[in-house]
Coordinates of C-alpha atoms in Angstrom, one line a residue:
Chain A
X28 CA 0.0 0.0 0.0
X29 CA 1.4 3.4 -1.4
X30 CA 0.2 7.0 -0.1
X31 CA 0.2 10.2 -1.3
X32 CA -1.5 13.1 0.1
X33 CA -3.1 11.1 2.4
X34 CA -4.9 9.0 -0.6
X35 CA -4.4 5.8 -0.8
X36 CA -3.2 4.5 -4.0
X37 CA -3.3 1.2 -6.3
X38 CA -1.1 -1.4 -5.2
X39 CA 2.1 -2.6 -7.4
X40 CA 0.8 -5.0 -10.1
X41 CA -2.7 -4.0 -10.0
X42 CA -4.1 -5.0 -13.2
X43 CA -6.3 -2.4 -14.9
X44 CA -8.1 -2.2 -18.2
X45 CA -10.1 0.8 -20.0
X46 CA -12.7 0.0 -22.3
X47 CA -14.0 2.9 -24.8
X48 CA -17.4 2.4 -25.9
X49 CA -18.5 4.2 -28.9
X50 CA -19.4 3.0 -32.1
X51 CA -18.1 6.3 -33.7
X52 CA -14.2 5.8 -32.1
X53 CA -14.6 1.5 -33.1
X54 CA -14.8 2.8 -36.3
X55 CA -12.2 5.4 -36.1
X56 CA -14.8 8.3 -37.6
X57 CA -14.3 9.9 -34.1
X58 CA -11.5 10.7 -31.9
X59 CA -11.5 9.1 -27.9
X60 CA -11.1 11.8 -25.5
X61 CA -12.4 9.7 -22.4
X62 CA -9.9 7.1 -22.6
X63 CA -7.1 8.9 -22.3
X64 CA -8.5 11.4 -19.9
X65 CA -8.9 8.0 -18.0
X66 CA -5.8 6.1 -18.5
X67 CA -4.6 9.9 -17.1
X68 CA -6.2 9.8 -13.9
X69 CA -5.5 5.8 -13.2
X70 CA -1.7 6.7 -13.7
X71 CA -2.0 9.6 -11.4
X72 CA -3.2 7.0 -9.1
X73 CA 0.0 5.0 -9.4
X74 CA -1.6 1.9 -12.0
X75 CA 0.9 1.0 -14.1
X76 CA 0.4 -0.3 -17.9
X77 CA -3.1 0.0 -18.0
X78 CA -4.5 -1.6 -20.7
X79 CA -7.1 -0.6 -23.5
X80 CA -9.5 -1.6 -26.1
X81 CA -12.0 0.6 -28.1
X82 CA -15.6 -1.7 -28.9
X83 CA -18.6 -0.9 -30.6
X84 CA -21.6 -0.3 -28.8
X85 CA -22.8 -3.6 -29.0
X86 CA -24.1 -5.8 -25.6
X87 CA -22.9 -9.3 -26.9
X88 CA -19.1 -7.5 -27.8
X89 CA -19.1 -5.5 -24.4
X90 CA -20.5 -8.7 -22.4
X91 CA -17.6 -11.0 -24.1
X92 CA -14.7 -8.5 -23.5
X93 CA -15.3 -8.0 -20.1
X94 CA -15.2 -11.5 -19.3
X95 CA -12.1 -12.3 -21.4
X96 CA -9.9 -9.3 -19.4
X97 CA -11.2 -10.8 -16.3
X98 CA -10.4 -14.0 -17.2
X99 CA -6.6 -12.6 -17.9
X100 CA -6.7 -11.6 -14.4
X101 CA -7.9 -8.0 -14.5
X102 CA -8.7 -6.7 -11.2
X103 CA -10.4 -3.3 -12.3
X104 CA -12.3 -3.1 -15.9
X105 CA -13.2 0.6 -16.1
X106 CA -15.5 1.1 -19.1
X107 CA -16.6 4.8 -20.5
X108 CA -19.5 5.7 -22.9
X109 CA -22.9 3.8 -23.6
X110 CA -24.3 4.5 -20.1
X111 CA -26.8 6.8 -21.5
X112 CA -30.9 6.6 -22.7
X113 CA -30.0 6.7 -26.6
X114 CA -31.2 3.4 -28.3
X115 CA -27.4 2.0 -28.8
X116 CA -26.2 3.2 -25.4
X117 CA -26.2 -0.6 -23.7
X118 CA -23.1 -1.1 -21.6
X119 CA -24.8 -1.0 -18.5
X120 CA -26.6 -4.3 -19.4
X121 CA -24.0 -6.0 -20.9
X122 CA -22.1 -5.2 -17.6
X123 CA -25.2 -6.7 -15.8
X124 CA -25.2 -10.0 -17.8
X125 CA -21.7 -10.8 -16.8
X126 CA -21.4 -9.6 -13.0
X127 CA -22.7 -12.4 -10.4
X128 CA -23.3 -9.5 -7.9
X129 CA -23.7 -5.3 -8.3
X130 CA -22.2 -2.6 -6.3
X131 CA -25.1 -0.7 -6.4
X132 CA -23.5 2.3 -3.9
X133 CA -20.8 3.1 -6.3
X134 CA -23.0 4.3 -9.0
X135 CA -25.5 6.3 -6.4
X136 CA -22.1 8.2 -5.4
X137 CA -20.5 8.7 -9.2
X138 CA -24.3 10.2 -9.7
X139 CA -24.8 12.4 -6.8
X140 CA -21.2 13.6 -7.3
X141 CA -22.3 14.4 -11.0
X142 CA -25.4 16.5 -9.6
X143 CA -22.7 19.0 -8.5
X144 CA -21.8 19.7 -12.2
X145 CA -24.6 19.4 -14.3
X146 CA -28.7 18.0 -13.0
X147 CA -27.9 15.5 -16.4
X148 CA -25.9 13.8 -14.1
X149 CA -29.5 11.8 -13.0
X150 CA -29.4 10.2 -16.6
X151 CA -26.3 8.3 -16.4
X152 CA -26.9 4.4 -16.1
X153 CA -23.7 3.7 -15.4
X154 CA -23.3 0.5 -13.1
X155 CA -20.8 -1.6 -11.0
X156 CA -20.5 -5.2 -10.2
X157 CA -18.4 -8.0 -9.4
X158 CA -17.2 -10.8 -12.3
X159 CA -16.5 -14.0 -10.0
X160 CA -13.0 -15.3 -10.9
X161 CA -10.9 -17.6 -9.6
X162 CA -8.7 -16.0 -6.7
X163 CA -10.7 -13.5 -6.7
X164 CA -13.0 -10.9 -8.5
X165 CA -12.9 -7.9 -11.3
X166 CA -14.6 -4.5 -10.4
X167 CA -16.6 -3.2 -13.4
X168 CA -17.4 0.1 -13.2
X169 CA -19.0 1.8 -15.8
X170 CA -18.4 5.9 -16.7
X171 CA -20.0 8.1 -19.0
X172 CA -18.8 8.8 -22.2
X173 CA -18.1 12.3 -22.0
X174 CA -14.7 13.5 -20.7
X175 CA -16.2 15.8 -18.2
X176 CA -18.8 13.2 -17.2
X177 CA -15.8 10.1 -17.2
X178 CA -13.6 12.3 -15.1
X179 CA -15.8 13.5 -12.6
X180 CA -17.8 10.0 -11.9
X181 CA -14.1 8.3 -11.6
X182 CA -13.2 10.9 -9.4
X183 CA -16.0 10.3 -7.5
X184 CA -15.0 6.8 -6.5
X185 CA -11.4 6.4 -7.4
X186 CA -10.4 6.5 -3.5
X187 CA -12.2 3.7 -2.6
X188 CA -11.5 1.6 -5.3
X189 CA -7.8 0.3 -3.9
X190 CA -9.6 -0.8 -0.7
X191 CA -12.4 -2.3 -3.0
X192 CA -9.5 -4.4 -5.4
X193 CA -8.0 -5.6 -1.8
X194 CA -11.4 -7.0 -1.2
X195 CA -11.9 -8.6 -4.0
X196 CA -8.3 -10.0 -4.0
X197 CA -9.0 -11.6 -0.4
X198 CA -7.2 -9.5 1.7
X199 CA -9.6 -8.8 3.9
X200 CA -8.0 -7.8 6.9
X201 CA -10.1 -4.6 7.2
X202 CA -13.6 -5.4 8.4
X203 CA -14.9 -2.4 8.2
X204 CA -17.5 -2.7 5.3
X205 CA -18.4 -6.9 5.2
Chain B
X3 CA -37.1 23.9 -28.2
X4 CA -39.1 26.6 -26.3
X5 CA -37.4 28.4 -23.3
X6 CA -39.0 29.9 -20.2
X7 CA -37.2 31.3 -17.1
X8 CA -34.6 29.5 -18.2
X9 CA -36.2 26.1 -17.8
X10 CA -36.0 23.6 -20.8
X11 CA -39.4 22.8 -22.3
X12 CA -40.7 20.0 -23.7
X13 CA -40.9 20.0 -27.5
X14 CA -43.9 20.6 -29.4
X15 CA -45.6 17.1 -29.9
X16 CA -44.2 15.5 -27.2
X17 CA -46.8 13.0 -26.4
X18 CA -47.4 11.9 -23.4
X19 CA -49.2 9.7 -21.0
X20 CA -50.6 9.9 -16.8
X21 CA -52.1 6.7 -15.7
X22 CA -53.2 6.7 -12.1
X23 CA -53.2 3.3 -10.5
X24 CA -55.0 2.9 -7.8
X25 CA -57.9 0.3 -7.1
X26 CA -59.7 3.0 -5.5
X27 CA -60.0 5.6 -8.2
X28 CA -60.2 2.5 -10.7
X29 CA -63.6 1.7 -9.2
X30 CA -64.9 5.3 -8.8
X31 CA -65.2 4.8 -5.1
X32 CA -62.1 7.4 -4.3
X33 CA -61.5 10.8 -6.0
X34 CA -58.2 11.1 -8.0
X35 CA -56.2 14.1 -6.8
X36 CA -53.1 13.4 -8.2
X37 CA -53.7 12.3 -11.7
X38 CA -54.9 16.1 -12.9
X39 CA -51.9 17.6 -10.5
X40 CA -49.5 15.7 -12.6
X41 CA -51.4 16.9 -15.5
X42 CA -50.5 20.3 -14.7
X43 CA -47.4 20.2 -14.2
X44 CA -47.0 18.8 -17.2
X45 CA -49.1 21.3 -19.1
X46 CA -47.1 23.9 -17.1
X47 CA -43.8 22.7 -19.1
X48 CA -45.4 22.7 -22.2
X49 CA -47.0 19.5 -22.9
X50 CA -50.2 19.9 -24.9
X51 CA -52.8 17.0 -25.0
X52 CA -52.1 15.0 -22.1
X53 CA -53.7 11.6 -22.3
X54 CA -55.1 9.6 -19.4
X55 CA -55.9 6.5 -17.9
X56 CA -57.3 4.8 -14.2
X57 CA -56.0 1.3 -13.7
X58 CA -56.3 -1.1 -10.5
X59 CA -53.3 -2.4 -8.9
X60 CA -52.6 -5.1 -11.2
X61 CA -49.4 -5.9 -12.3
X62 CA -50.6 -7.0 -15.6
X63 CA -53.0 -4.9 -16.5
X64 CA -50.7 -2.2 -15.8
X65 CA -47.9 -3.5 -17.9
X66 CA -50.1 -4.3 -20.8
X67 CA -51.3 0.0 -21.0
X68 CA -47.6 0.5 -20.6
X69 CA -47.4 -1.2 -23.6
X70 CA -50.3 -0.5 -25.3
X71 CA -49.0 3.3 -24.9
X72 CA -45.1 2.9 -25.8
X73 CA -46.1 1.5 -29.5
X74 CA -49.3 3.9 -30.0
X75 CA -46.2 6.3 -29.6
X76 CA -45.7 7.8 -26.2
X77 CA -42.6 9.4 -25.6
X78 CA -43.3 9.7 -22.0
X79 CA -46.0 7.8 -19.2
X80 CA -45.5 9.1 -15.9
X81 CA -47.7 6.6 -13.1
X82 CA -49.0 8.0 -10.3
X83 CA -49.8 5.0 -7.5
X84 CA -48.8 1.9 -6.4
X85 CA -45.4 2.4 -5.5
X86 CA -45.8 1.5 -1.8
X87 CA -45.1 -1.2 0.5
X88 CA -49.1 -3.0 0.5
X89 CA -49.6 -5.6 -0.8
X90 CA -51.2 -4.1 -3.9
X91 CA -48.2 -2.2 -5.2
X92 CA -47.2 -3.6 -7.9
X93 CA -46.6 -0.3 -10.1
X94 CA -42.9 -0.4 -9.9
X95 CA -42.9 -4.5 -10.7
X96 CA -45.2 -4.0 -14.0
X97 CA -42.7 -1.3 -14.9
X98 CA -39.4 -3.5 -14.9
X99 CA -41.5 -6.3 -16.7
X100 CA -42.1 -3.9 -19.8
X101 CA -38.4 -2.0 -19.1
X102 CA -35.2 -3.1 -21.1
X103 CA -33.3 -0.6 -20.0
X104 CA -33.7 1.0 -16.4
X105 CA -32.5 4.3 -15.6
X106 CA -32.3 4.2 -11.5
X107 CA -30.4 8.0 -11.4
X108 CA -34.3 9.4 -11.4
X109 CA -35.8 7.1 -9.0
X110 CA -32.9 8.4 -6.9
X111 CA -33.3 11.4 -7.3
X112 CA -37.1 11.4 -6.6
X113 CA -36.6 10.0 -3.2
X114 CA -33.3 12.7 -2.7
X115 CA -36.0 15.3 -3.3
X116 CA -38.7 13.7 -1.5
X117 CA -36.3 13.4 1.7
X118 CA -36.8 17.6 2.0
X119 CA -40.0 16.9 3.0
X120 CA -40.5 13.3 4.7
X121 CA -38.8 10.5 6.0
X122 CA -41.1 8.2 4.5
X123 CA -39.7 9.0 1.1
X124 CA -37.2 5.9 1.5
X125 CA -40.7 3.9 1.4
X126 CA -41.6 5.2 -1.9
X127 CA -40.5 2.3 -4.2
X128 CA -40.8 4.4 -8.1
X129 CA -38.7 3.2 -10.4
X130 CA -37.7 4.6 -14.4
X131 CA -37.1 3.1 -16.9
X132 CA -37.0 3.2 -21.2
X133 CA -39.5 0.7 -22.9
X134 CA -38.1 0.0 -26.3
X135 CA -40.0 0.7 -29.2
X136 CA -39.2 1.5 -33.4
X137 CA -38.0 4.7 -33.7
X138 CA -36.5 5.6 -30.4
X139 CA -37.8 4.8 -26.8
X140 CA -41.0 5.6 -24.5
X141 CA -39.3 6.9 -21.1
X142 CA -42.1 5.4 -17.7
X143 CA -41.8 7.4 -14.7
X144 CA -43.2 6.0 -11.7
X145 CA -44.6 8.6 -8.6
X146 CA -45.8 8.0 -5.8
X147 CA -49.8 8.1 -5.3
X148 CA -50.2 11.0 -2.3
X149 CA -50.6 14.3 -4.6
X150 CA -47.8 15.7 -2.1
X151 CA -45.7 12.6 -3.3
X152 CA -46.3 12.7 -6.9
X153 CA -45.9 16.8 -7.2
X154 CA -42.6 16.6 -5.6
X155 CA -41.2 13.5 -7.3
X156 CA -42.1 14.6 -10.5
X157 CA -40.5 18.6 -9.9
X158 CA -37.2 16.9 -9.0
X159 CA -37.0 15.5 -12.1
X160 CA -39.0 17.9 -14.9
X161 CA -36.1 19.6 -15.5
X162 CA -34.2 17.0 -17.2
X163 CA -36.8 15.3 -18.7
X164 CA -37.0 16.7 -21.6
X165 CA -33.6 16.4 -22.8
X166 CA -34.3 12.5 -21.6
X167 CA -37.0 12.5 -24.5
X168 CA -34.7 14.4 -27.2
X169 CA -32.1 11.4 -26.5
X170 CA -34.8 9.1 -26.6
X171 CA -35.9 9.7 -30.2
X172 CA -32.4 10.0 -31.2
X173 CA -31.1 13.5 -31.0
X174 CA -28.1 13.1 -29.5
X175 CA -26.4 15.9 -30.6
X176 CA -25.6 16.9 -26.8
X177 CA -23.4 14.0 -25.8
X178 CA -23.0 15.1 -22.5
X179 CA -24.3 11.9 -21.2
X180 CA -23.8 8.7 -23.1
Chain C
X17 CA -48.7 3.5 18.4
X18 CA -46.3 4.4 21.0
X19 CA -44.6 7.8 21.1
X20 CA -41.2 9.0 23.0
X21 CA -39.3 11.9 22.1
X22 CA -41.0 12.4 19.0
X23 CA -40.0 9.2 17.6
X24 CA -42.5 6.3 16.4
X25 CA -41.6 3.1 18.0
X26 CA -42.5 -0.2 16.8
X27 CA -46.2 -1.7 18.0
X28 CA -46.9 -3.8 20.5
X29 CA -46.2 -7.5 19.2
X30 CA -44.2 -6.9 16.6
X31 CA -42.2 -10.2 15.4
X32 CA -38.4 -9.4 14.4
X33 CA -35.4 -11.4 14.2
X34 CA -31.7 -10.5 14.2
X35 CA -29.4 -12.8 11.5
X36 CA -25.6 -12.4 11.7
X37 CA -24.3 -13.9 9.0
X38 CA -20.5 -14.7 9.6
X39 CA -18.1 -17.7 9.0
X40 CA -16.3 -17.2 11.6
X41 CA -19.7 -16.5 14.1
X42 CA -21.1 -19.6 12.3
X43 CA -18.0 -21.5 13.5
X44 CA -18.0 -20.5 17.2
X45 CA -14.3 -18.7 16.1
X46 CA -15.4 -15.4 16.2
X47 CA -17.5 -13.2 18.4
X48 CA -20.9 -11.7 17.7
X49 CA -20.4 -7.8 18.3
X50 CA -23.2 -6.7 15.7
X51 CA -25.9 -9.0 16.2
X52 CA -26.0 -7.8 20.1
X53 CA -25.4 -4.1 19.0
X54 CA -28.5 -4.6 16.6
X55 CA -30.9 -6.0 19.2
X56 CA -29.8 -3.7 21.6
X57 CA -30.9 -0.8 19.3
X58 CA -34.2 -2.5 18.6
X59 CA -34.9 -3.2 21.7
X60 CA -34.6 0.6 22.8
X61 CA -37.1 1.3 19.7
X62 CA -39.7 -1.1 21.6
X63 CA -39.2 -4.4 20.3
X64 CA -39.9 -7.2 22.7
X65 CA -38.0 -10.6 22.3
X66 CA -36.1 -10.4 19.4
X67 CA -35.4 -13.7 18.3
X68 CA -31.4 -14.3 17.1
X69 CA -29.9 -17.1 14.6
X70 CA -26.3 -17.3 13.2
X71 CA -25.3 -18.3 9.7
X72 CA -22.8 -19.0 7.7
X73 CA -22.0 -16.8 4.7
X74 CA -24.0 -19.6 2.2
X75 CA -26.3 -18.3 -0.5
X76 CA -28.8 -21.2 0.1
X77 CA -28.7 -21.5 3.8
X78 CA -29.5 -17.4 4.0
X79 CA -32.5 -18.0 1.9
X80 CA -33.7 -20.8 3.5
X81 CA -33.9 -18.8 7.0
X82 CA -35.5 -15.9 5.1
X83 CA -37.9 -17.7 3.9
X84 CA -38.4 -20.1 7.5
X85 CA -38.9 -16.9 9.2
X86 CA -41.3 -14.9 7.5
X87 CA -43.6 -18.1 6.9
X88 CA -43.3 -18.0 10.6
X89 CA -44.6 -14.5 10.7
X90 CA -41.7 -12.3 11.7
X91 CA -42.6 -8.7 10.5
X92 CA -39.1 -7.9 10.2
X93 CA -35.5 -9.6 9.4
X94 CA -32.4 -7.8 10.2
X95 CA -29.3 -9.2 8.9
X96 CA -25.7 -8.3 9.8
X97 CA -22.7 -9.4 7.2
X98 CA -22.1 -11.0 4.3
X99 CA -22.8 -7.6 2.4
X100 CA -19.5 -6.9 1.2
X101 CA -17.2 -7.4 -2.0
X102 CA -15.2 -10.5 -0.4
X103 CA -16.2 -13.8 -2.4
X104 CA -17.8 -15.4 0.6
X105 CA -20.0 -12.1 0.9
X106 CA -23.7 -13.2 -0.4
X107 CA -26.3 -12.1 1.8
X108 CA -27.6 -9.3 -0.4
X109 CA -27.8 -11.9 -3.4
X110 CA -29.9 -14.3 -1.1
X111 CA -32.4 -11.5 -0.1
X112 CA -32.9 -10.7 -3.6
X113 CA -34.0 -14.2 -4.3
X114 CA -36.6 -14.6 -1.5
X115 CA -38.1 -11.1 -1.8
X116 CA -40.3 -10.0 -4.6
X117 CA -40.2 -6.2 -4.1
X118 CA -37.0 -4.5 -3.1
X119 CA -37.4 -1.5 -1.2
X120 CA -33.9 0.3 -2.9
X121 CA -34.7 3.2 -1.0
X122 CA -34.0 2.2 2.2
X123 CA -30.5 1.1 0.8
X124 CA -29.7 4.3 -0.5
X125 CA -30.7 6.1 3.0
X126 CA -28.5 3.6 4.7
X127 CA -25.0 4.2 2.3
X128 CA -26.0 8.1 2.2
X129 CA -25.8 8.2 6.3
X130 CA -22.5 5.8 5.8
X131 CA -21.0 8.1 4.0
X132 CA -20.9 10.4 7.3
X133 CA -18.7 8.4 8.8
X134 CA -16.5 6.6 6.0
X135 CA -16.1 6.9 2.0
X136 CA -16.0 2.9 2.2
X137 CA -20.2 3.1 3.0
X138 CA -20.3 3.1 -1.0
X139 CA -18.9 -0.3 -0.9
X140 CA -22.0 -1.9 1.5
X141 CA -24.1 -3.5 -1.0
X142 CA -26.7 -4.3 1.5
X143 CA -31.0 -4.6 0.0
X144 CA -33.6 -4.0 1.4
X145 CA -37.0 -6.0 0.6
X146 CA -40.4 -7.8 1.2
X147 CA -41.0 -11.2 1.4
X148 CA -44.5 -12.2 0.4
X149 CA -47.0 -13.4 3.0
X150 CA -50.4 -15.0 4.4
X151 CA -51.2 -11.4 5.7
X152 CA -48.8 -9.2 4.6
X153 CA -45.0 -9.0 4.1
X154 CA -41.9 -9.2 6.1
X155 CA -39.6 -6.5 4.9
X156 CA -35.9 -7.7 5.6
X157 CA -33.2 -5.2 6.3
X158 CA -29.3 -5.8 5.1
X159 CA -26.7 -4.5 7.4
X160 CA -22.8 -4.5 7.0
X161 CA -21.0 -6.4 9.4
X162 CA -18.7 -3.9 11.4
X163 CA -20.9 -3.4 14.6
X164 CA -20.2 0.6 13.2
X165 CA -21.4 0.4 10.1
X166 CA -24.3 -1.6 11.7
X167 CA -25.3 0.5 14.0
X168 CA -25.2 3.7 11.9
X169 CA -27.1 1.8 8.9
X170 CA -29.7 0.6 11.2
X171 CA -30.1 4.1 12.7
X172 CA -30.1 5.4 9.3
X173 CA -33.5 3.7 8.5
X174 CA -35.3 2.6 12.3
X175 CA -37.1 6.3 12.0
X176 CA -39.4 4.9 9.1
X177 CA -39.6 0.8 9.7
X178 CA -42.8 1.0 12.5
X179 CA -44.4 2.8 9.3
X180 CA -43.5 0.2 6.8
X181 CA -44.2 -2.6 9.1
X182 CA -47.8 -0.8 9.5
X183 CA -48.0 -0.8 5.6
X184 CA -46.5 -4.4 5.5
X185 CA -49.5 -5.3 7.7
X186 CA -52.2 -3.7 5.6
X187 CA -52.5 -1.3 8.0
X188 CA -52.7 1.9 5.4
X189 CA -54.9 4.7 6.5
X190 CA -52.1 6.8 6.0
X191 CA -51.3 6.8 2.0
X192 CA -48.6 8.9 2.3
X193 CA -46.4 6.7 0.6
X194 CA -48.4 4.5 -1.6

């Protein structure tokens, strides 16, 4: 366990993976801003060689990517874009068909810090859950697909989510939210 | 888009639907109050031609007018009723039967607001979600059945709702939220 | 209806169990702190007898006493543990599979007061719900394990569950909520 600023940070060898979700950047017509902005703020955090894809927004693709990174052993899959009400925005349910159990307190809190920037924030279906692995589990959590939006929900929860990975990796020494 | 005091509008021909659900009203043994208060706040915001309908509590009659309403065209039903904790609330059950896609940031919201004014806003059990239909999406809003309830839950989330409808049908030019 | 301070307290009569779900309580290796913190606070809201049972952090055997007890007419089922992100932590997906209305929020009211005290609230993914019943419900209450997190959940919510029991029991001349 690192610190910095009195924030605790990723551990060495955490294994994190960025998924853009846009059918405009799949099919290179449009540039990824999130992703990056992202990758930026994961770094900050102390992950090293975080790992990306960019997939169309399409629930059987999302669904079958999520599973294969945490089969590979990823501990944090942090997705951006497709979490809102347009007809092809479906990443919260392919995050839903592949997590055994939801995190349902992560999303309330990337929301109601949203609410502080823009009252939009209220349409943002973003969810987190748990993929069951062996030795352990993957955090999904899914961010908007706007910069502004992907930044300030990660924000939101990016503290807890070294304490959340130590958790999910069994070391459960801390009691303090079982 | 019209504009007044700075509020967002709906559009003109935004159609949409009230239902109040309530066993009471359904057999003309209890007045509905709320039903025409949601009505005008609706008509406040712009809405022209509000349609309406009284259904019992029953979970499938209820789905089958959300239905019925969603492919007749409805870009928006907003319930009133049956949200509770008796044994006859079934409105927010009905509404995840005929819901691919849920958007839980409004239902959160609704109770957020609600909590100004009562504790017993945790009870209320409304949930929101987009029924799937050719040529965009029909968004259901569920309120509580007190008129206090239903005026309250529905002002904490006018505001964004019609943007929710523009995304709905497909203008997505705004991507501040996908 | 009792009164004191201002507060509702629970009836006269009113059935309600206390569940800690723990390994190591289950194994006689650890001691019980929350389950005796959680009585204690019913107990000053008015509850007579609470009845207690340990468990061990099984999906199946959670369900099972879910379901034993509200056939045998408890009103209310408290649970402590099992709500985390540690593998073994599956108390909020038994819940979901004996109740047939969640009550989400309750849930939220119980993270938001979390939050208070520690970020890592957002990581409880305690549920709230209603199991279906000859002659009502029983509404069931997830609490984190900590006998902190416990308490503060519990006291986040004890304000509003004499009035849901009420409701639970059909008795609704108030339709505040409904």
């Amino acid at each position: 366990m690192a610190d910095s600023g009195g924030k605790r940070l990723f551990r060495e060898g955490a294994r994190v993976v960025v998924l853009t979700i846009s059918d405009g950047c799949a099919r290179g017509e449009r540039q990824d801003a999130s992703g990056p902005a992202v990758v930026a703020m994961l770094e900050a955090a102390g992950v090293v060689g975080v790992e990306r894809e960019t997939l169309p927004d399409e629930v059987e693709e999302i669904a079958a990517a999520l599973r294969r990174h945490a089969a590979a052993g990823a501990g944090l899959i942090v997705t951006t874009g497709g979490t809102g009400l347009a007809a092809r925005d479906v990443t919260p349910e392919a995050t839903r068909m592949v997590c055994a159990r939801m995190v349902e307190g992560l999303a309330e809190q990337m929301r109601a810090e949203g609410l502080r920037e823009t009252p939009l924030a209220v349409l943002s279906r973003g969810v987190c859950g748990v993929i069951s692995r062996e030795g352990g589990g993957t955090l999904v959590v899914n961010l908007p697909g706007s910069p502004a939006g992907a930044r300030s929900s990660l924000a939101a929860v990016l503290p807890v989510l070294p304490h959340a990975l130590d958790l999910l990796a069994g070391r459960t020494e801390h009691k303090g939210t079982d």
